Amino acid sequence: MRSFLFRLIGILEIAGGLYGAAGALHRLLRMGSTYDTLHAALALVAFGFVLVAGVLLVEGSERGVAFSRVAQLLQLPLIATPVFSYGLHAGAFLNVYTTMHLARPWLEWNFGTQGFALAIAGPSTARLGANLLAVLSWLVLRLR
């Protein structure tokens, strides 16, 4: 069961990392503004790391397990405030979040997707949350 779950996590990391890296590379090659180029370069590094972690995990490497734990922790927080925004998902997500003005939790999910958000500014309505799939994956990767 452990190897099946590790392979599933690795496949999602490979797919999301490859899809995200391809999109980031496309944005990087368009040569937009300095901010767009910096954002695309950071996204390329993040998705490249997730891709490498997934490949190493599928190969059965202990380094792959360690890298995949870090990759899952990078996908854990969802922060969208007027001052700072961050979010990353590769492969799939199951997000639970709340807006700061409404104390009502929201749940959203998607499979076969990628996303990267990093900004000094953000929406006027602050949202905070977590990627539950990343939490579950991180816990599975802790299995020995």
Tab-separated table of N, CA and C in Angstrom, residues 13-14 16-30 35-53 74 86-90 114-118:
chain	number	residue	atom	x	y	z
A	13	GLU	N	2.991	14.581	-8.830
A	13	GLU	CA	4.068	15.576	-8.828
A	13	GLU	C	4.707	15.702	-10.206
A	14	ILE	N	4.924	14.582	-10.873
A	14	ILE	CA	5.519	14.624	-12.209
A	14	ILE	C	4.591	15.355	-13.175
A	16	GLY	N	1.983	17.445	-12.568
A	16	GLY	CA	1.818	18.858	-12.219
A	16	GLY	C	3.086	19.655	-12.414
A	17	GLY	N	4.243	19.058	-12.064
A	17	GLY	CA	5.513	19.744	-12.244
A	17	GLY	C	5.839	19.983	-13.709
A	18	LEU	N	5.580	18.981	-14.539
A	18	LEU	CA	5.846	19.130	-15.975
A	18	LEU	C	4.909	20.158	-16.601
A	19	TYR	N	3.652	20.072	-16.282
A	19	TYR	CA	2.654	21.008	-16.809
A	19	TYR	C	2.961	22.431	-16.347
A	20	GLY	N	3.296	22.593	-15.075
A	20	GLY	CA	3.619	23.914	-14.544
A	20	GLY	C	4.918	24.468	-15.103
A	21	ALA	N	5.938	23.615	-15.227
A	21	ALA	CA	7.214	24.069	-15.779
A	21	ALA	C	7.065	24.478	-17.241
A	22	ALA	N	6.264	23.743	-17.996
A	22	ALA	CA	6.036	24.109	-19.401
A	22	ALA	C	5.337	25.458	-19.506
A	23	GLY	N	4.338	25.691	-18.671
A	23	GLY	CA	3.648	26.980	-18.679
A	23	GLY	C	4.553	28.117	-18.245
A	24	ALA	N	5.377	27.873	-17.233
A	24	ALA	CA	6.302	28.899	-16.754
A	24	ALA	C	7.360	29.200	-17.806
A	25	LEU	N	7.862	28.165	-18.477
A	25	LEU	CA	8.851	28.377	-19.531
A	25	LEU	C	8.251	29.174	-20.685
A	26	HIS	N	7.012	28.889	-21.022
A	26	HIS	CA	6.329	29.650	-22.082
A	26	HIS	C	6.223	31.125	-21.699
A	27	ARG	N	5.840	31.397	-20.444
A	27	ARG	CA	5.752	32.788	-19.984
A	27	ARG	C	7.124	33.438	-19.922
A	28	LEU	N	8.143	32.677	-19.563
A	28	LEU	CA	9.496	33.215	-19.463
A	28	LEU	C	10.038	33.600	-20.837
A	29	LEU	N	9.727	32.800	-21.849
A	29	LEU	CA	10.233	33.065	-23.198
A	29	LEU	C	9.506	34.204	-23.907
A	30	ARG	N	8.349	34.603	-23.395
A	30	ARG	CA	7.624	35.728	-24.007
A	30	ARG	C	8.294	37.062	-23.739
A	35	TYR	N	8.785	42.133	-13.860
A	35	TYR	CA	7.989	41.427	-12.857
A	35	TYR	C	7.467	40.106	-13.406
A	36	ASP	N	6.946	40.110	-14.624
A	36	ASP	CA	6.457	38.867	-15.238
A	36	ASP	C	7.574	37.855	-15.432
A	37	THR	N	8.742	38.326	-15.841
A	37	THR	CA	9.882	37.442	-16.045
A	37	THR	C	10.338	36.840	-14.725
A	38	LEU	N	10.407	37.642	-13.674
A	38	LEU	CA	10.795	37.149	-12.357
A	38	LEU	C	9.779	36.135	-11.821
A	39	HIS	N	8.503	36.440	-12.000
A	39	HIS	CA	7.446	35.526	-11.563
A	39	HIS	C	7.540	34.196	-12.307
A	40	ALA	N	7.757	34.254	-13.616
A	40	ALA	CA	7.874	33.030	-14.420
A	40	ALA	C	9.114	32.233	-14.029
A	41	ALA	N	10.212	32.911	-13.730
A	41	ALA	CA	11.438	32.214	-13.327
A	41	ALA	C	11.238	31.511	-11.983
A	42	LEU	N	10.592	32.166	-11.029
A	42	LEU	CA	10.317	31.544	-9.735
A	42	LEU	C	9.370	30.354	-9.885
A	43	ALA	N	8.372	30.501	-10.757
A	43	ALA	CA	7.449	29.394	-11.022
A	43	ALA	C	8.188	28.227	-11.664
A	44	LEU	N	9.104	28.516	-12.578
A	44	LEU	CA	9.886	27.460	-13.232
A	44	LEU	C	10.737	26.701	-12.211
A	45	VAL	N	11.347	27.421	-11.291
A	45	VAL	CA	12.147	26.773	-10.242
A	45	VAL	C	11.252	25.911	-9.351
A	46	ALA	N	10.111	26.447	-8.928
A	46	ALA	CA	9.204	25.700	-8.044
A	46	ALA	C	8.680	24.442	-8.721
A	47	PHE	N	8.180	24.574	-9.944
A	47	PHE	CA	7.644	23.411	-10.649
A	47	PHE	C	8.743	22.431	-11.053
A	48	GLY	N	9.939	22.945	-11.368
A	48	GLY	CA	11.061	22.057	-11.662
A	48	GLY	C	11.434	21.219	-10.445
A	49	PHE	N	11.403	21.837	-9.261
A	49	PHE	CA	11.686	21.107	-8.032
A	49	PHE	C	10.641	20.025	-7.793
A	50	VAL	N	9.371	20.351	-7.991
A	50	VAL	CA	8.292	19.369	-7.808
A	50	VAL	C	8.449	18.227	-8.810
A	51	LEU	N	8.809	18.547	-10.037
A	51	LEU	CA	9.021	17.525	-11.073
A	51	LEU	C	10.154	16.580	-10.686
A	52	VAL	N	11.281	17.121	-10.258
A	52	VAL	CA	12.423	16.300	-9.852
A	52	VAL	C	12.053	15.443	-8.644
A	53	ALA	N	11.340	16.026	-7.688
A	53	ALA	CA	10.916	15.268	-6.505
A	53	ALA	C	10.034	14.092	-6.910
A	74	LEU	N	5.541	22.980	0.391
A	74	LEU	CA	5.429	24.187	-0.435
A	74	LEU	C	4.007	24.384	-0.953
A	86	TYR	N	0.372	34.015	-1.793
A	86	TYR	CA	1.162	32.845	-2.162
A	86	TYR	C	0.244	31.632	-2.264
A	87	GLY	N	0.484	30.840	-3.272
A	87	GLY	CA	-0.204	29.571	-3.440
A	87	GLY	C	0.496	28.756	-4.509
A	88	LEU	N	0.587	27.462	-4.301
A	88	LEU	CA	1.208	26.557	-5.265
A	88	LEU	C	0.468	25.234	-5.207
A	89	HIS	N	0.149	24.702	-6.363
A	89	HIS	CA	-0.350	23.331	-6.434
A	89	HIS	C	0.119	22.709	-7.740
A	90	ALA	N	0.435	21.427	-7.662
A	90	ALA	CA	0.936	20.706	-8.828
A	90	ALA	C	0.279	19.331	-8.863
A	114	GLN	N	-2.369	22.724	-12.328
A	114	GLN	CA	-1.218	23.337	-11.677
A	114	GLN	C	-1.526	24.807	-11.478
A	115	GLY	N	-0.856	25.402	-10.521
A	115	GLY	CA	-1.042	26.824	-10.289
A	115	GLY	C	0.050	27.373	-9.396
A	116	PHE	N	0.421	28.616	-9.647
A	116	PHE	CA	1.439	29.285	-8.849
A	116	PHE	C	1.033	30.737	-8.706
A	117	ALA	N	0.928	31.200	-7.486
A	117	ALA	CA	0.610	32.601	-7.217
A	117	ALA	C	1.618	33.130	-6.218
A	118	LEU	N	2.273	34.203	-6.582
A	118	LEU	CA	3.200	34.881	-5.697
A	118	LEU	C	3.147	36.349	-6.053
